[in-house]
Short mmCIF file of C-alpha atoms in Angstrom, two decimals:
data_model
loop_
_atom_site.label_atom_id
_atom_site.label_comp_id
_atom_site.label_asym_id
_atom_site.label_seq_id
_atom_site.Cartn_x
_atom_site.Cartn_y
_atom_site.Cartn_z
CA MET V 1 93.42 65.66 97.60
CA ASP V 2 93.17 67.47 100.94
CA GLN V 3 90.07 69.54 101.39
CA LEU V 4 91.37 73.00 102.17
CA TRP V 5 88.18 74.96 102.87
CA LYS V 6 84.85 73.29 103.52
CA ALA V 7 81.81 75.53 103.63
CA ASP V 8 79.45 72.58 104.03
CA LEU V 9 79.32 71.81 107.74
CA GLY V 10 77.83 68.36 107.12
CA ASP V 11 74.86 68.92 109.45
CA GLY V 12 72.50 70.65 107.07
CA ASN V 13 74.14 74.03 107.55
CA TYR V 14 76.89 75.94 105.73
CA LYS V 15 79.32 78.65 106.75
CA ASN V 16 80.41 81.71 104.84
CA PRO V 17 82.42 82.22 102.77
CA ILE V 18 81.32 79.37 100.55
CA LEU V 19 84.54 79.91 98.57
CA PHE V 20 87.61 81.22 100.39
CA ALA V 21 89.14 82.16 97.06
CA ASP V 22 89.45 85.20 94.86
CA TYR V 23 86.43 84.87 92.57
CA SER V 24 85.80 88.57 92.24
CA ASP V 25 82.47 89.96 91.03
CA PRO V 26 80.69 86.60 90.91
CA ASP V 27 77.50 86.04 88.94
CA VAL V 28 75.37 82.91 88.94
CA ILE V 29 72.54 81.24 87.05
CA ARG V 30 70.58 78.01 87.40
CA VAL V 31 69.90 75.80 84.39
CA LYS V 32 67.66 72.88 85.39
CA ASP V 33 69.36 71.42 88.48
CA THR V 34 72.84 72.88 87.93
CA TYR V 35 74.25 76.22 89.04
CA TYR V 36 76.89 77.97 86.99
CA MET V 37 79.09 80.74 88.38
CA THR V 38 81.59 82.98 86.64
CA ALA V 39 83.83 85.80 87.88
CA SER V 40 86.34 88.44 86.84
CA SER V 41 89.74 87.23 85.65
CA PHE V 42 91.50 90.55 84.74
CA ASN V 43 94.83 89.79 82.98
CA TYR V 44 94.99 86.14 84.08
CA VAL V 45 94.56 83.53 81.36
CA PRO V 46 92.55 81.41 80.74
CA GLY V 47 89.79 83.78 81.75
CA LEU V 48 86.15 83.74 82.81
CA PRO V 49 86.18 80.69 85.09
CA ILE V 50 83.10 78.45 85.10
CA LEU V 51 82.27 76.87 88.43
CA THR V 52 79.40 74.42 88.96
CA SER V 53 77.31 73.25 91.89
CA LYS V 54 74.08 71.40 92.57
CA ASP V 55 73.45 72.91 96.00
CA LEU V 56 74.97 76.43 95.91
CA VAL V 57 77.44 75.52 98.66
CA ASN V 58 79.79 72.88 97.21
CA TRP V 59 81.47 74.24 94.08
CA LYS V 60 83.88 72.80 91.56
CA LEU V 61 86.00 74.71 89.03
CA ALA V 62 84.86 73.08 85.75
CA ASN V 63 85.92 75.19 82.77
CA TYR V 64 86.95 78.57 81.38
CA ALA V 65 85.01 80.54 78.77
CA LEU V 66 88.04 82.46 77.45
CA ASP V 67 91.21 80.81 76.18
CA LYS V 68 93.10 84.05 75.77
CA ILE V 69 92.56 87.81 75.41
CA ASN V 70 92.53 88.63 71.72
CA TYR V 71 94.69 91.76 71.80
CA ASP V 72 98.45 91.55 71.23
CA LYS V 73 99.27 93.74 74.22
CA TYR V 74 97.96 91.00 76.55
CA ASP V 75 100.86 88.80 75.44
CA MET V 76 102.55 90.71 78.27
CA PRO V 77 100.87 91.05 81.65
CA GLN V 78 98.46 94.00 81.74
CA HIS V 79 97.89 94.29 85.47
CA ALA V 80 94.47 95.64 86.51
CA LYS V 81 93.26 95.52 82.93
CA GLY V 82 91.60 92.75 80.92
CA VAL V 83 88.35 90.97 81.88
CA TRP V 84 86.28 92.85 84.44
CA ALA V 85 82.98 91.94 86.13
CA PRO V 86 80.96 89.54 83.96
CA ALA V 87 77.30 88.56 83.88
CA ILE V 88 76.26 85.05 82.90
CA ARG V 89 72.82 84.28 81.45
CA TYR V 90 70.96 81.42 79.76
CA HIS V 91 68.72 82.46 76.86
CA ASN V 92 67.14 80.45 74.04
CA ASP V 93 69.04 77.27 74.98
CA ARG V 94 72.36 79.06 74.96
CA TYR V 95 74.80 80.31 77.61
CA TYR V 96 76.04 83.92 77.39
CA ILE V 97 78.66 85.79 79.33
CA TYR V 98 79.01 89.56 78.92
CA TYR V 99 82.03 91.31 80.30
CA GLY V 100 83.69 94.67 80.15
CA MET V 101 87.32 95.39 79.29
CA PRO V 102 87.76 98.96 80.52
CA ASP V 103 90.19 99.95 77.76
CA GLU V 104 88.40 98.22 74.90
CA GLY V 105 84.66 97.88 75.40
CA ILE V 106 81.91 95.41 76.17
CA PHE V 107 82.24 91.83 74.89
CA MET V 108 80.13 88.67 74.73
CA VAL V 109 81.02 84.97 74.54
CA SER V 110 78.43 82.22 74.13
CA THR V 111 78.06 78.45 73.82
CA GLY V 112 75.53 75.68 73.76
CA ASP V 113 77.52 73.76 76.40
CA ALA V 114 78.90 75.67 79.37
CA LEU V 115 81.40 72.89 80.07
CA GLY V 116 82.56 72.68 76.44
CA LYS V 117 84.19 75.09 74.05
CA TRP V 118 82.96 78.68 74.06
CA ASP V 119 82.80 80.74 70.87
CA GLU V 120 85.25 83.52 70.13
CA PRO V 121 84.44 86.87 71.84
CA VAL V 122 82.18 89.36 70.07
CA LEU V 123 82.71 93.08 70.57
CA VAL V 124 79.21 94.36 71.37
CA LEU V 125 80.13 98.02 71.97
CA GLU V 126 83.57 99.57 71.66
CA GLY V 127 84.58 102.28 74.10
CA LYS V 128 86.72 103.16 77.10
CA GLY V 129 85.30 103.04 80.60
CA LEU V 130 82.30 100.76 79.85
CA ILE V 131 82.29 98.05 82.52
CA ASP V 132 80.11 95.59 84.42
CA PRO V 133 77.61 94.83 81.63
CA CYS V 134 74.48 92.81 82.25
CA PRO V 135 72.22 91.76 79.36
CA PHE V 136 68.45 91.69 79.60
CA TRP V 137 66.10 90.12 77.07
CA ASP V 138 62.62 91.52 77.63
CA ASP V 139 59.42 89.64 76.79
CA ASP V 140 58.50 92.18 74.10
CA GLY V 141 61.36 91.11 71.83
CA LYS V 142 63.69 93.91 72.84
CA ALA V 143 67.09 93.50 74.49
CA TYR V 144 69.35 95.81 76.50
CA ILE V 145 72.64 96.06 78.33
CA ILE V 146 72.82 97.92 81.64
CA HIS V 147 76.33 98.67 82.83
CA GLY V 148 78.66 100.79 84.97
CA TYR V 149 81.43 103.28 84.23
CA ALA V 150 85.09 103.20 85.21
CA LYS V 151 86.20 106.62 86.40
CA SER V 152 89.85 105.74 85.69
CA ARG V 153 89.00 105.51 82.00
CA ILE V 154 85.99 107.78 81.43
CA GLY V 155 86.37 110.42 84.14
CA PHE V 156 83.26 109.76 86.20
CA LYS V 157 81.56 107.05 88.29
CA SER V 158 78.43 106.52 90.41
CA TYR V 159 76.20 106.24 87.36
CA LEU V 160 74.60 103.28 85.59
CA GLY V 161 74.14 103.34 81.81
CA ILE V 162 71.89 101.55 79.33
CA PHE V 163 71.86 100.89 75.59
CA PRO V 164 69.69 98.70 73.38
CA MET V 165 71.24 95.68 71.75
CA SER V 166 70.16 93.30 68.96
CA PHE V 167 68.00 90.46 70.19
CA ASP V 168 70.71 87.99 69.18
CA GLY V 169 72.92 89.72 71.72
CA THR V 170 75.77 90.53 69.37
CA LYS V 171 75.80 94.29 68.96
CA ALA V 172 74.58 97.63 70.26
CA ILE V 173 71.77 99.12 68.15
CA GLY V 174 71.42 102.47 69.87
CA GLU V 175 73.24 105.12 71.87
CA ASP V 176 74.45 104.58 75.39
CA HIS V 177 73.01 106.97 77.96
CA ILE V 178 72.78 107.47 81.72
CA LEU V 179 70.05 105.39 83.34
CA PHE V 180 70.59 106.08 87.08
CA ASP V 181 72.47 108.81 88.92
CA GLY V 182 73.82 107.57 92.23
CA VAL V 183 76.14 110.46 93.02
CA GLU V 184 74.12 111.76 96.01
CA THR V 185 72.64 108.59 97.53
CA GLN V 186 74.43 105.57 95.99
CA HIS V 187 77.95 106.75 95.33
CA THR V 188 80.21 104.32 93.44
CA ILE V 189 77.22 102.31 92.32
CA GLU V 190 78.40 99.66 89.83
CA GLY V 191 78.05 95.96 88.96
CA PRO V 192 74.35 96.00 88.01
CA LYS V 193 72.41 92.77 87.57
CA VAL V 194 68.97 93.02 85.96
CA TYR V 195 65.85 90.96 86.70
CA LYS V 196 62.10 91.23 86.12
CA ARG V 197 59.52 90.21 88.69
CA ASN V 198 55.84 91.06 89.28
CA GLY V 199 55.90 93.74 86.62
CA TYR V 200 58.95 95.51 88.03
CA TYR V 201 62.39 95.78 86.50
CA TYR V 202 64.95 95.29 89.24
CA ILE V 203 68.60 96.27 89.24
CA LEU V 204 70.68 94.80 92.07
CA ALA V 205 73.90 96.80 92.35
CA PRO V 206 76.59 97.40 94.99
CA ALA V 207 77.40 100.95 96.09
CA GLY V 208 79.53 102.71 98.64
CA GLY V 209 82.83 101.13 97.63
CA VAL V 210 84.26 97.65 97.94
CA LYS V 211 85.60 97.72 101.47
CA LYS V 212 82.75 99.50 103.26
CA GLY V 213 79.81 99.48 100.86
CA TRP V 214 76.38 97.90 100.70
CA GLN V 215 73.94 96.21 98.33
CA THR V 216 71.28 98.36 96.68
CA ALA V 217 68.11 97.42 94.82
CA LEU V 218 66.53 99.67 92.20
CA ARG V 219 63.05 99.11 90.79
CA SER V 220 60.85 100.62 88.11
CA LYS V 221 57.85 99.71 85.95
CA ASN V 222 59.84 100.89 82.92
CA ILE V 223 63.30 99.64 82.10
CA TYR V 224 64.38 103.21 81.36
CA GLY V 225 63.19 104.35 84.78
CA PRO V 226 62.82 106.42 86.81
CA TYR V 227 63.96 104.03 89.52
CA GLU V 228 63.13 103.85 93.20
CA GLU V 229 66.06 102.83 95.38
CA LYS V 230 66.51 100.90 98.60
CA ILE V 231 69.54 99.47 100.46
CA VAL V 232 68.78 95.78 100.97
CA MET V 233 71.97 94.50 102.64
CA LYS V 234 74.80 96.09 104.60
CA GLN V 235 77.45 94.93 107.04
CA GLY V 236 75.45 95.65 110.16
CA ASN V 237 76.83 93.99 113.30
CA THR V 238 78.84 91.40 111.38
CA PRO V 239 82.54 91.04 110.50
CA ILE V 240 81.61 90.78 106.80
CA ASN V 241 82.70 94.15 105.44
CA GLY V 242 81.27 95.65 102.29
CA PRO V 243 78.90 92.84 101.21
CA HIS V 244 79.26 93.54 97.56
CA GLN V 245 78.56 92.75 93.95
CA GLY V 246 76.91 89.46 93.01
CA GLY V 247 73.92 87.71 91.53
CA LEU V 248 70.42 86.53 92.43
CA VAL V 249 69.38 82.94 91.75
CA ASP V 250 66.50 80.63 92.64
CA THR V 251 66.08 76.95 93.47
CA VAL V 252 63.68 74.47 91.91
CA ASN V 253 61.26 75.05 94.82
CA GLY V 254 61.25 78.84 94.35
CA ASP V 255 63.54 79.89 97.18
CA GLU V 256 65.94 82.70 96.27
CA TRP V 257 69.58 83.26 97.17
CA PHE V 258 72.20 85.90 96.60
CA ILE V 259 75.88 85.19 95.90
CA HIS V 260 78.30 88.08 96.47
CA PHE V 261 81.86 88.86 97.37
CA GLN V 262 83.67 90.32 100.36
CA ASP V 263 87.05 92.04 100.00
CA ARG V 264 89.60 90.27 102.23
CA GLY V 265 92.76 92.11 101.25
CA LEU V 266 95.58 89.75 100.38
CA TYR V 267 93.09 86.89 99.84
CA GLY V 268 91.19 88.88 97.25
CA ARG V 269 87.44 88.86 96.94
CA ILE V 270 85.95 85.76 98.52
CA VAL V 271 82.45 84.46 97.90
CA HIS V 272 79.43 84.43 100.27
CA LEU V 273 75.89 83.10 100.00
CA GLN V 274 72.84 84.83 101.48
CA PRO V 275 69.14 83.90 101.76
CA VAL V 276 66.66 86.25 100.08
CA VAL V 277 63.01 86.95 100.89
CA TRP V 278 60.65 89.51 99.39
CA GLU V 279 58.68 92.11 101.26
CA ASN V 280 56.44 94.66 99.54
CA ASP V 281 58.04 93.86 96.21
CA TRP V 282 61.58 94.52 97.53
CA PRO V 283 64.24 91.89 98.05
CA VAL V 284 65.63 91.51 101.57
CA VAL V 285 69.12 90.03 101.39
CA GLY V 286 70.66 88.24 104.38
CA ILE V 287 69.29 87.88 107.91
CA ASN V 288 68.31 90.05 110.91
CA ALA V 289 66.55 92.56 108.68
CA ILE V 290 65.67 96.01 109.89
CA ASP V 291 63.35 98.09 107.66
CA GLY V 292 63.91 95.66 104.83
CA CYS V 293 67.71 95.73 104.99
CA GLY V 294 69.44 92.52 105.99
CA GLU V 295 72.99 91.78 107.08
CA PRO V 296 75.23 88.90 105.98
CA CYS V 297 74.94 85.55 107.67
CA GLU V 298 77.94 83.58 108.92
CA VAL V 299 76.21 80.20 109.37
CA TYR V 300 72.86 79.29 107.85
CA LYS V 301 70.73 76.38 106.73
CA LYS V 302 71.76 75.03 103.34
CA PRO V 303 69.54 75.73 100.32
CA ASN V 304 66.98 73.05 99.61
CA THR V 305 67.79 72.24 95.98
CA GLY V 306 66.55 68.66 96.11
CA ILE V 307 70.11 67.36 95.60
CA VAL V 308 72.64 66.34 98.24
CA GLU V 309 76.13 67.16 97.01
CA GLU V 310 79.31 65.48 98.19
CA ILE V 311 81.24 67.86 100.44
CA THR V 312 84.02 69.32 98.39
CA SER V 313 86.56 72.12 98.22
CA LEU V 314 88.67 73.81 95.58
CA GLU V 315 91.90 72.07 94.65
CA ALA V 316 95.38 73.54 95.00
CA SER V 317 97.76 70.52 94.95
CA ASP V 318 98.98 69.11 91.68
CA ASP V 319 101.28 66.19 90.88
CA PHE V 320 101.18 66.89 87.11
CA SER V 321 100.27 63.28 86.37
CA THR V 322 98.75 63.76 82.93
CA GLY V 323 100.54 60.73 81.45
CA SER V 324 102.53 60.34 78.25
CA ASP V 325 99.57 61.30 76.05
CA GLY V 326 99.80 64.86 77.33
CA GLY V 327 96.69 66.70 78.23
CA SER V 328 96.12 70.14 79.66
CA LEU V 329 97.16 71.85 82.83
CA ASN V 330 94.79 71.37 85.72
CA LEU V 331 92.11 74.05 85.93
CA MET V 332 93.47 75.82 89.02
CA TRP V 333 96.34 77.25 86.91
CA GLN V 334 96.30 80.60 85.12
CA TRP V 335 99.10 82.40 83.32
CA LEU V 336 100.02 86.01 84.06
CA GLY V 337 99.37 86.89 80.42
CA ASN V 338 98.43 85.15 77.17
CA PRO V 339 100.32 81.83 77.02
CA LYS V 340 102.24 80.32 74.12
CA GLU V 341 102.88 76.64 73.41
CA ASN V 342 106.59 76.93 74.20
CA PHE V 343 105.97 78.01 77.82
CA TYR V 344 105.69 74.46 79.13
CA SER V 345 105.39 70.75 78.46
CA LEU V 346 103.60 67.93 80.26
CA THR V 347 104.96 65.29 77.86
CA GLU V 348 108.73 65.87 77.65
CA ARG V 349 109.02 64.23 81.05
CA VAL V 350 106.02 62.18 82.07
CA ASN V 351 104.38 63.17 85.37
CA PHE V 352 106.38 66.42 85.52
CA LEU V 353 105.60 69.97 84.55
CA ARG V 354 108.50 71.33 82.49
CA LEU V 355 108.80 75.09 82.43
CA TYR V 356 111.18 76.61 79.91
CA ALA V 357 113.45 79.49 80.97
CA LEU V 358 112.17 82.22 78.65
CA ASN V 359 112.32 85.97 78.48
CA THR V 360 108.75 86.74 77.44
CA SER V 361 109.15 90.46 78.23
CA GLY V 362 111.96 90.89 75.67
CA LYS V 363 113.66 93.31 78.06
CA ALA V 364 117.34 93.42 78.97
CA GLU V 365 116.55 92.92 82.65
CA PRO V 366 113.41 90.77 82.80
CA ILE V 367 111.33 90.69 85.98
CA LEU V 368 108.41 88.40 86.84
CA TRP V 369 105.93 91.31 86.98
CA GLU V 370 106.41 91.70 83.22
CA SER V 371 106.55 88.01 82.35
CA SER V 372 103.49 86.26 81.02
CA ASN V 373 105.00 82.81 81.53
CA VAL V 374 104.37 82.83 85.30
CA LEU V 375 101.91 80.09 86.21
CA THR V 376 99.64 81.07 89.09
CA GLN V 377 96.83 79.76 91.24
CA LYS V 378 94.51 81.39 93.75
CA LEU V 379 94.84 81.04 97.51
CA VAL V 380 91.94 78.85 98.58
CA CYS V 381 92.14 78.88 102.39
CA PRO V 382 93.39 81.40 104.94
CA TYR V 383 96.34 79.48 106.43
CA PHE V 384 98.33 76.94 104.48
CA LYS V 385 101.64 75.25 103.73
CA ALA V 386 102.62 75.01 100.05
CA THR V 387 105.62 72.86 99.07
CA VAL V 388 107.12 72.50 95.59
CA SER V 389 109.53 69.82 94.45
CA MET V 390 111.70 71.07 91.56
CA HIS V 391 114.43 69.40 89.51
CA MET V 392 117.04 71.95 88.44
CA THR V 393 119.86 70.23 86.57
CA HIS V 394 119.01 71.69 83.14
CA LEU V 395 119.27 75.36 84.00
CA SER V 396 121.98 77.34 82.18
CA GLU V 397 123.85 80.54 83.08
CA ASN V 398 121.53 83.29 84.35
CA GLU V 399 118.50 81.05 84.07
CA GLN V 400 116.36 80.56 87.13
CA ALA V 401 113.26 78.69 88.26
CA GLY V 402 111.25 78.58 91.41
CA MET V 403 108.18 79.52 93.38
CA VAL V 404 106.62 82.98 93.74
CA ILE V 405 103.87 84.59 95.74
CA MET V 406 102.47 87.24 93.44
CA GLY V 407 100.39 90.26 94.33
CA GLY V 408 100.67 94.01 94.72
CA HIS V 409 104.28 93.25 95.47
CA TYR V 410 105.83 89.83 95.31
CA ALA V 411 108.61 87.58 96.53
CA TYR V 412 110.16 84.43 95.15
CA LEU V 413 112.51 81.62 96.04
CA ALA V 414 114.47 80.18 93.15
CA VAL V 415 117.59 78.46 91.90
CA ARG V 416 119.65 80.66 89.55
CA VAL V 417 122.87 79.70 87.80
CA ILE V 418 125.45 82.38 88.71
CA ASP V 419 128.99 82.08 87.33
CA GLY V 420 128.34 78.46 86.54
CA LYS V 421 127.07 77.62 90.04
CA LYS V 422 123.51 76.65 90.89
CA THR V 423 122.60 79.15 93.62
CA VAL V 424 119.56 79.37 95.85
CA ILE V 425 118.27 82.99 95.75
CA TYR V 426 115.48 84.92 97.40
CA ALA V 427 114.04 88.02 95.74
CA MET V 428 111.57 90.68 96.80
CA ALA V 429 109.97 93.20 94.44
CA TYR V 430 109.92 96.92 95.22
CA ASN V 431 108.96 100.14 93.43
CA ASP V 432 111.64 102.78 93.35
CA GLY V 433 109.44 105.37 91.65
CA ASP V 434 110.67 104.40 88.19
CA GLY V 435 108.81 101.12 88.21
CA ILE V 436 109.03 97.70 89.81
CA LYS V 437 112.46 96.21 90.48
CA GLU V 438 113.64 93.00 92.14
CA LYS V 439 116.14 92.88 94.97
CA VAL V 440 117.92 89.52 94.81
CA THR V 441 119.81 87.92 97.70
CA SER V 442 122.06 84.88 97.18
CA LEU V 443 121.48 82.32 99.91
CA LYS V 444 123.52 79.23 99.13
CA GLU V 445 125.74 77.80 96.38
CA LEU V 446 124.77 74.23 95.58
CA ASN V 447 126.92 71.26 94.67
CA GLU V 448 127.17 70.18 91.08
CA ASP V 449 125.35 66.92 91.81
CA ASP V 450 122.45 68.57 93.67
CA GLU V 451 119.49 67.73 91.48
CA LYS V 452 116.34 68.52 93.43
CA ILE V 453 115.18 71.26 95.80
CA TYR V 454 112.06 71.57 97.94
CA MET V 455 110.65 75.08 98.40
CA THR V 456 107.95 75.92 100.96
CA PHE V 457 105.75 78.91 101.61
CA VAL V 458 103.77 79.02 104.85
CA MET V 459 100.93 81.37 105.76
CA GLU V 460 100.13 80.92 109.43
CA SER V 461 98.12 82.70 112.04
CA GLY V 462 100.13 85.16 114.09
CA GLY V 463 99.45 87.49 116.96
CA ASN V 464 98.47 90.37 114.65
CA GLY V 465 97.08 88.43 111.70
CA PRO V 466 98.66 86.20 109.06
CA GLU V 467 102.41 85.65 108.99
CA PHE V 468 104.38 84.58 105.95
CA LYS V 469 107.41 82.28 106.13
CA VAL V 470 109.79 80.79 103.57
CA TYR V 471 111.85 77.57 103.72
CA TYR V 472 113.90 75.33 101.44
CA ASN V 473 115.78 72.07 101.71
CA LEU V 474 117.78 69.78 99.45
CA GLU V 475 117.29 66.05 99.05
CA GLY V 476 118.02 64.50 102.46
CA GLY V 477 118.98 67.88 103.98
CA GLU V 478 117.54 69.87 106.82
CA GLU V 479 114.93 72.53 106.21
CA ILE V 480 116.41 76.05 106.16
CA ASN V 481 114.37 79.11 107.11
CA VAL V 482 114.78 82.18 104.89
CA PRO V 483 114.31 85.29 107.04
CA THR V 484 111.90 87.68 105.33
CA SER V 485 109.99 90.84 106.04
CA PHE V 486 107.64 90.13 103.13
CA MET V 487 103.87 90.01 103.56
CA PRO V 488 101.64 89.16 100.56
CA SER V 489 99.09 91.70 99.45
CA ASP V 490 96.40 92.21 96.84
CA HIS V 491 97.01 94.24 93.72
CA THR V 492 94.17 96.61 92.76
CA TRP V 493 91.33 94.08 92.41
CA VAL V 494 93.29 90.82 92.52
CA GLY V 495 94.35 88.81 95.58
CA ALA V 496 97.75 87.24 96.12
CA LYS V 497 98.55 84.07 94.20
CA ILE V 498 101.04 81.25 94.43
CA GLY V 499 103.05 80.72 91.24
CA LEU V 500 105.67 78.62 89.50
CA PHE V 501 108.09 80.01 86.95
CA ALA V 502 111.25 79.62 84.90
CA ASN V 503 112.89 82.54 83.21
CA VAL V 504 116.25 84.03 82.30
CA ALA V 505 117.66 87.04 84.11
CA GLU V 506 119.06 88.59 80.92
CA GLU V 507 117.88 89.36 77.43
CA THR V 508 119.15 86.24 75.67
CA GLU V 509 117.39 82.92 76.10
CA LYS V 510 119.64 79.86 76.58
CA GLY V 511 117.21 76.98 76.12
CA GLY V 512 117.23 75.64 79.65
CA TYR V 513 114.36 74.47 81.79
CA ALA V 514 113.23 73.14 85.17
CA ASP V 515 111.01 70.16 85.95
CA PHE V 516 108.38 70.49 88.66
CA GLU V 517 107.40 67.21 90.28
CA TYR V 518 104.54 68.48 92.40
CA ILE V 519 103.05 71.26 94.47
CA HIS V 520 101.38 70.11 97.67
CA VAL V 521 99.13 72.54 99.52
CA THR V 522 97.70 71.71 102.93
CA ALA V 523 95.58 73.73 105.31
CA ILE V 524 97.12 74.56 108.71
#
């Protein structure tokens, strides 16, 4: 597989971001010699990705902690809802992830093996607007959750809350109340991560907003406060805007590092790594510190973890070669909502992904925005060429299949059967005030014996930033450019994604399908 983004420079240094991919709200722990990272997944399923590394620079996507979201409404896409900022911890030989769902409450999943099966979620505290939970087990046998509040659900923000929980981590055992008021000095404070060091309780939390904010540290001798506050990292003279929410972690030799995200618009929230030192019992995050406040580094010496990792990057290409015994989809894929077994097959045609043309929305005029059976993956480098090979002979009237770039708005290239003719179409989504609609343009009627089509999306560097281009060609035919004014974008807290789909453009399903031979993604 091509390496699309390499943070490891191969000379003992690394460059930021360490992951040019939308792993929003990352948190990280070390267990022995292995680092484990998780991140928000919102309405995308499976959720709570687990990434691993031995050196904090070279990461692999290794698992998910959440197979689906256990509420029926998530059988349809619930954009901007679902699994928000998690915290991962290792306690009493067990891995825990706590996460907030802003409409439902605070949940926990746990396991004895981070790369194995995780237990079913436990609802720790029900309630709207409770987000960004971080557990803390104190050395006196007491345990707590410190968290943020979502103004969109509860009516206020810029506060952190706390409640006691049972020591087994499964339920709240006391009332939630305000722990820290950041309205005047740390507006929009959120995403707290809790640590204890030298007799102080520390809360590392971003404030100031995602695009232009900073990283704050709070400290107190009592977990209930009052807390002193200090800004410990901000953008400074760097191009790294809003160095934001993340987690603190150490190496086997005692060095400390901070992983955080940066909002990059259409690419989502990409992941950076900063060195940490301590001065006067305050953390200093990043480099070029002034008065104990650092700024993000762009290139820095790699952490000394005692292990030399092979240089690696996240995968985006897939040839669906699982073999006749089946298997699962590769880990880069997430559905737009809770999946069902009838969405796809890897066994009906060996070494192909078969997507069935379904109407998962149940609506008379289905659109992709409301269809959970859209298979997506993150963008993992800034400029790329993504080509899909699709076999289309088993599509019936009004069924379609193709390739989409999904985000705050979206566009897709597909083959749809119109009046009995396989037809190449291009669609762009728009909002007319009554909701999202799709404007479909017919491009070319195909011959009856045309079996395979190649579809290509290109993101390349232009004079004023990225430019998006669309192409297709038939077997043995020339590549045709599809003129488009479309530009991918993020949606609330999620970056743009490439997707594959098959659906029906009417209420009644017909039983057709498309076979995807591969998706090849290369950096340009």
